[in-house]
Amino acid sequence: MIKSLFRQIWNQRHSNAWVWLELIIVLVLLWYAIDLVYNYEAAARQPKGYDTENVFDIQLSIKPALQHDSLLMSRSSEYMEQIYHLIKQYRGVEEACFYYGTIPYTENYQYEGYAPHSDSTHLVNCYIRYVNPTYFKVFRLQPLAGTFDAAHWNKGEYPMPVVMSVTLSDSLFSGRSGVGETCFNPYFLNSKQPETNYKVMTVLPAHKTDDYERYEPFIYLPSPPVTHWHHIAVRVSPDAAPGFTERFTREMQGKLAIGPYFLYDISSYADMKEAFDIEQGTVNYLNTTYAVIIFFIFNVFLGMLGTFWFRTRKRRSEIALRMALGCSRADIFGYYVLEGILLLGLAAVPAIFICANMQLADLTVHTLMDPGIGRFLFCFVLAMLLLAVIILLGIYFPARKAMQVEPADALHGE
């Protein structure tokens, strides 16, 4: 059957050449569109390195009228401890922590460079977070290597313990595990502070600050006692999460007004992500991009469907003749489907060459995900499958209609 199909395609090469050329162009453009979607959607589905589900961010601030009250401010740390204790005891809160530095889903970044003691010229810039020990429980951070020791997580240790993402660890220590290695911050090189020496306690999975970002080097350091500039994060039980923001604000706003402090804001990390994506224009950009791609795919669907529909409809007499010679409807349908798939396969040979050269020429969008053979094959195969489905539909309906007519009537009409 394959030989007869190739012979049939060759005998009708003049009409098939246009279909073949159309398939090449459509396949290349469809691959590019799918590859563009892959760049954003694959990045959005990568793990961030920490879990923010059912986690809420709480911020406190100082009342402007009381910020110069020396008596109140002298007891500010005591007041903050009371507030933190009340937050931890609130119903539905499973765990609480405080931190500052780089805040997820915001433009609040803290960025510095670190170098290993073995090579002081090898400086790696990274994001910084200062956290207390319970931070790792709230955000469910699971070490890849090493064991987190909460008892020694404080600024008084020397060398000071730090926790790194695997991205930073690999960059600093040339792929070694990193646990037990030491590094320093050149910014404090001329300082007498012992904080210039850090020892890696554990190595964490790769981190990023937003879903639509690449993985970046991260380092965690022990935080000083809680103050009003800290962000307080609480993990809430799943049954208490719905309506937690409104409920907490209503019930705790008055109770947290201790000393000069007041509740400034509370929001879930899901809401923070949504607001950040809107603020950065990510939502509008993706909606516009996907709308254009969907419109393009819809036009491809109509165009290719029409091409194979018209092509099959023109061969009504041929279908009738095959039926008259004893071919079953299933055999006839399979024959024409296989012919369409062979045409697609023949078009895939030059198309994959064009697509590969486009990727090598850096003409694709890879702002979030690196181009690679896996990504290329996934997007190309997906484009071929989508075209194969369109071809199948374009052949099925007119062929089915043609096969419902009696062969003698169809041949007589011709």
XYZ file of C-alpha atoms in Angstrom:
414
model
C 0.000 0.000 0.000
C 2.864 2.376 0.813
C 4.338 1.954 -2.674
C 0.979 2.634 -4.300
C 0.542 5.698 -2.099
C 3.914 7.116 -3.103
C 3.081 6.359 -6.738
C -0.261 8.123 -6.344
C 1.399 11.144 -4.741
C 3.997 11.251 -7.527
C 1.376 10.928 -10.273
C -0.495 13.888 -8.781
C 2.696 15.810 -8.037
C 1.540 19.019 -9.681
C -1.436 19.410 -7.362
C 0.379 17.841 -4.395
C 3.298 20.281 -4.708
C 1.117 23.166 -3.561
C -0.256 21.172 -0.643
C 3.285 20.067 0.295
C 4.553 23.669 0.188
C 1.574 24.843 2.243
C 2.242 22.147 4.833
C 5.895 23.216 5.148
C 5.009 26.869 5.747
C 2.204 26.076 8.173
C 4.319 23.549 10.084
C 7.166 26.044 10.569
C 4.827 28.826 11.716
C 2.883 26.470 13.972
C 6.103 25.216 15.559
C 7.198 28.799 16.235
C 3.852 29.645 17.871
C 3.932 26.527 20.080
C 7.565 27.209 20.985
C 6.623 30.737 22.070
C 3.861 29.415 24.338
C 6.279 26.819 25.734
C 8.728 29.558 26.752
C 6.197 31.082 29.165
C 4.027 28.152 30.237
C 6.915 25.777 30.969
C 8.588 28.487 33.069
C 5.347 29.184 34.977
C 5.050 25.492 35.848
C 8.584 25.149 37.164
C 8.773 24.892 40.967
C 9.821 28.170 42.603
C 11.887 26.335 45.215
C 9.429 27.142 48.021
C 5.713 26.626 48.655
C 3.440 29.673 49.004
C 0.075 27.892 49.018
C -2.023 28.951 52.027
C 0.742 31.365 53.105
C -0.136 34.973 53.988
C 2.126 38.014 54.232
C 1.609 40.402 57.158
C 3.198 43.858 57.380
C 3.256 46.214 60.355
C 4.098 49.880 60.435
C 4.620 52.727 62.922
C 1.970 55.383 63.439
C 3.420 58.665 62.113
C 2.309 60.591 65.202
C 4.212 58.207 67.499
C 7.423 57.582 65.586
C 9.254 60.310 67.531
C 7.985 59.168 70.930
C 11.268 58.079 72.528
C 9.550 56.295 75.432
C 7.430 54.117 73.190
C 10.217 53.479 70.699
C 12.589 52.403 73.463
C 10.292 49.421 74.053
C 9.672 48.747 70.353
C 11.299 45.308 70.366
C 9.175 44.257 73.343
C 6.001 45.394 71.574
C 6.983 43.551 68.407
C 7.513 40.331 70.348
C 4.008 40.675 71.787
C 2.553 41.258 68.338
C 4.437 38.316 66.848
C 3.211 36.068 69.669
C -0.408 37.129 69.070
C -0.088 36.393 65.363
C 1.313 32.914 66.058
C -1.551 32.174 68.448
C -4.306 33.228 66.031
C -6.636 30.372 65.160
C -5.872 28.601 61.906
C -2.180 29.589 61.921
C -0.015 26.474 61.670
C 3.365 28.231 61.705
C 4.710 31.807 61.579
C 8.050 33.356 60.657
C 9.620 36.730 59.912
C 12.079 37.779 57.233
C 13.292 40.662 55.109
C 15.464 41.203 52.046
C 14.195 39.858 48.734
C 10.407 39.576 48.875
C 8.580 37.299 46.379
C 6.180 38.946 43.918
C 7.482 42.441 44.627
C 10.252 44.698 43.399
C 11.882 44.601 46.858
C 15.216 42.974 46.081
C 18.437 42.740 48.039
C 21.409 41.728 45.959
C 25.066 41.213 46.925
C 28.078 39.213 45.831
C 29.827 36.293 47.517
C 33.092 34.502 46.805
C 34.567 31.217 48.069
C 37.655 31.417 50.285
C 39.385 29.070 47.883
C 39.144 31.662 45.073
C 38.516 35.246 46.186
C 38.335 36.460 42.561
C 35.328 34.265 41.797
C 32.448 36.568 42.752
C 28.827 35.445 42.289
C 25.957 37.903 42.737
C 22.826 36.564 44.399
C 19.529 37.472 46.029
C 19.508 37.648 49.842
C 16.890 36.845 52.462
C 17.389 37.270 56.203
C 15.092 34.762 57.920
C 14.387 33.243 61.314
C 14.486 29.424 61.764
C 10.752 28.825 61.288
C 10.880 30.373 57.799
C 11.922 26.996 56.419
C 8.817 25.370 57.902
C 6.406 28.051 56.728
C 7.624 27.864 53.123
C 8.272 24.106 53.284
C 11.851 24.228 52.088
C 13.314 20.759 51.656
C 17.154 20.579 51.550
C 18.860 18.802 48.681
C 21.958 18.307 50.807
C 22.851 18.851 54.450
C 20.603 19.160 57.506
C 19.123 22.378 58.807
C 20.014 22.961 62.488
C 17.611 25.526 63.962
C 19.556 25.668 67.254
C 22.605 27.141 65.490
C 20.717 29.438 63.116
C 21.690 32.811 64.597
C 23.977 35.721 63.812
C 26.198 34.987 66.810
C 27.642 31.815 65.276
C 31.081 31.998 63.702
C 31.394 31.275 60.857
C 27.835 32.424 60.376
C 25.605 29.619 58.999
C 23.992 30.207 55.607
C 21.674 28.256 53.365
C 22.123 28.428 49.591
C 20.122 27.484 46.534
C 21.759 24.852 44.363
C 22.236 27.492 41.645
C 24.468 29.569 43.919
C 26.229 26.545 45.395
C 27.136 25.159 41.978
C 28.378 28.569 40.829
C 30.518 29.192 43.911
C 31.951 25.739 44.469
C 32.229 24.434 40.902
C 29.525 21.799 41.206
C 30.576 20.400 44.599
C 27.810 19.760 47.126
C 28.568 23.022 48.977
C 27.686 21.732 52.442
C 30.488 22.656 54.861
C 32.135 25.014 52.356
C 32.928 28.595 53.370
C 32.566 31.896 51.550
C 32.715 35.620 52.266
C 31.186 38.905 51.165
C 33.892 41.161 49.636
C 31.810 44.204 50.578
C 32.803 43.619 54.213
C 36.370 42.617 53.385
C 37.939 45.565 55.231
C 35.537 45.310 58.150
C 36.372 43.749 61.501
C 32.935 42.153 61.686
C 33.059 38.351 61.819
C 30.126 38.327 59.392
C 32.598 38.202 56.529
C 32.885 34.431 57.009
C 29.961 32.152 56.188
C 29.621 28.381 56.288
C 27.075 26.515 54.189
C 24.648 24.543 56.368
C 22.327 23.149 53.680
C 21.726 23.414 49.941
C 18.174 24.039 48.693
C 16.472 23.508 45.309
C 16.774 26.212 42.641
C 14.902 29.440 43.466
C 13.202 32.229 41.569
C 11.347 35.354 42.700
C 8.392 35.016 40.319
C 6.740 32.341 38.184
C 7.761 34.111 34.977
C 11.454 34.363 35.869
C 14.580 32.285 35.452
C 16.250 30.531 38.354
C 18.615 32.872 40.185
C 21.286 32.344 42.897
C 19.802 32.711 46.409
C 21.333 32.860 49.862
C 19.593 32.769 53.263
C 21.168 34.319 56.345
C 20.033 34.452 60.008
C 17.760 37.392 60.729
C 18.056 39.824 63.651
C 15.065 39.977 66.073
C 11.731 40.914 64.533
C 11.117 44.615 63.821
C 8.500 46.582 61.903
C 10.462 46.382 58.642
C 10.244 42.603 58.705
C 7.582 40.773 56.753
C 5.721 38.251 58.886
C 4.531 35.179 56.995
C 2.026 32.678 58.348
C 1.062 29.277 57.008
C -2.646 28.696 57.491
C -4.452 25.369 57.596
C -6.343 24.654 54.335
C -9.759 24.853 56.008
C -8.952 28.278 57.517
C -7.465 29.792 54.325
C -10.746 30.928 52.656
C -11.580 34.412 53.943
C -8.522 34.488 56.205
C -7.436 38.001 55.124
C -10.781 39.619 55.914
C -11.249 37.656 59.118
C -7.757 38.416 60.419
C -8.069 42.125 59.607
C -11.442 42.416 61.314
C -10.471 40.544 64.471
C -6.810 41.495 64.905
C -6.481 45.069 63.703
C -7.315 46.454 67.151
C -5.384 43.781 69.061
C -2.172 44.387 67.101
C -2.239 48.152 67.762
C 0.346 47.833 70.530
C 2.702 50.684 71.307
C 3.472 52.664 68.144
C 2.589 49.807 65.783
C -0.474 49.028 63.674
C -1.452 46.431 61.102
C -0.444 47.880 57.740
C -1.375 45.119 55.312
C -2.163 41.419 54.979
C -2.504 39.489 51.734
C -2.041 35.961 50.470
C 0.903 35.177 48.241
C -1.590 34.152 45.547
C -3.032 37.693 45.612
C 0.485 39.155 45.670
C 1.369 37.156 42.548
C -1.796 38.253 40.738
C -1.222 41.920 41.604
C 2.454 41.717 40.639
C 1.701 40.134 37.253
C -0.815 42.884 36.503
C 1.568 45.616 37.667
C 4.422 44.263 35.549
C 2.188 43.998 32.481
C 2.686 40.218 32.322
C -1.048 39.498 32.171
C -1.727 41.940 29.324
C 1.317 40.775 27.377
C 0.458 37.079 27.683
C -3.231 37.647 26.942
C -2.368 39.596 23.788
C 0.263 37.069 22.699
C -1.997 34.077 23.260
C -4.940 35.775 21.542
C -2.814 36.324 18.413
C -1.554 32.723 18.542
C -5.083 31.311 18.980
C -6.304 33.449 16.064
C -3.403 32.163 13.945
C -4.072 28.519 14.870
C -7.770 28.998 14.114
C -6.888 30.315 10.648
C -4.482 27.407 10.149
C -7.284 25.052 11.137
C -9.716 26.603 8.647
C -7.125 26.783 5.864
C -5.799 23.233 6.193
C -9.271 21.830 6.852
C -10.536 23.526 3.692
C -7.580 22.311 1.648
C -8.037 18.624 2.505
C -11.823 18.880 2.482
C -11.787 20.255 -1.067
C -9.074 17.776 -2.086
C -11.086 14.785 -0.831
C -14.381 16.087 -2.199
C -12.852 16.365 -5.704
C -11.991 12.665 -5.567
C -15.584 11.565 -5.104
C -15.553 9.438 -8.270
C -12.298 7.805 -7.205
C -13.867 6.852 -3.875
C -16.902 5.434 -5.690
C -14.670 3.414 -8.041
C -12.751 1.909 -5.127
C -16.030 0.965 -3.466
C -17.248 -0.605 -6.725
C -14.053 -2.683 -6.863
C -14.832 -4.099 -3.417
C -12.847 -1.872 -1.019
C -14.469 -1.414 2.375
C -15.264 2.023 3.750
C -12.621 1.576 6.457
C -9.957 0.667 3.881
C -10.799 3.689 1.739
C -10.785 6.050 4.685
C -7.487 4.593 5.944
C -5.972 4.965 2.470
C -6.722 8.675 2.209
C -5.713 9.368 5.811
C -2.409 7.598 5.245
C -1.897 9.610 2.072
C -2.424 12.856 3.999
C -0.061 11.746 6.778
C 2.594 10.815 4.198
C 2.290 14.283 2.681
C 2.744 15.724 6.169
C 5.770 13.491 6.740
C 7.319 14.625 3.462
C 6.724 18.251 4.462
C 8.298 17.623 7.895
C 11.728 16.878 6.374
C 12.439 20.412 5.074
C 10.358 21.968 7.872
C 12.478 20.451 10.648
C 15.606 21.677 8.866
C 14.184 25.227 8.676
C 13.061 25.176 12.313
C 16.412 23.852 13.543
C 18.250 26.617 11.707
C 15.876 29.224 13.145
C 16.677 27.992 16.646
C 20.423 27.911 15.934
C 20.189 31.439 14.528
C 18.636 32.603 17.834
C 15.360 33.604 16.176
C 13.139 31.982 18.804
C 11.937 33.464 22.106
C 13.872 31.891 25.000
C 13.793 34.611 27.634
C 12.672 32.173 30.360
C 13.561 28.694 29.094
C 16.794 27.763 27.358
C 16.505 26.322 23.844
C 17.410 22.655 23.725
C 16.828 19.451 21.809
C 14.071 18.352 24.210
C 12.142 21.590 23.857
C 12.640 21.598 20.077
C 11.390 18.037 19.580
C 8.443 18.493 21.952
C 7.187 21.614 20.137
C 7.808 20.183 16.661
C 6.066 16.878 17.403
C 3.151 18.775 18.971
C 2.859 20.924 15.823
C 2.851 17.792 13.652
C 0.198 16.120 15.813
C -2.006 19.208 15.614
C -1.684 19.289 11.818
C -2.342 15.544 11.645
C -5.630 16.022 13.534
C -6.626 18.838 11.160
C -5.812 16.625 8.155
C -7.819 13.784 9.684
C -10.868 16.025 10.095
C -10.444 17.470 6.599
C -10.529 13.970 5.117
C -13.076 12.316 7.380
C -16.193 14.404 6.758
C -16.126 14.667 2.933
C -14.953 11.035 2.579
C -17.717 9.839 4.903
C -20.290 11.771 2.898
C -18.935 10.428 -0.396
C -19.005 6.845 0.878
C -22.717 7.144 1.760
C -23.580 7.516 -1.951
C -24.086 4.406 -4.005
C -21.036 3.799 -6.285
C -23.177 3.494 -9.440
C -24.868 6.830 -8.768
C -21.540 8.574 -8.130
C -19.944 7.144 -11.270
C -23.041 7.933 -13.336
C -22.934 11.523 -12.102
C -19.300 11.835 -13.135
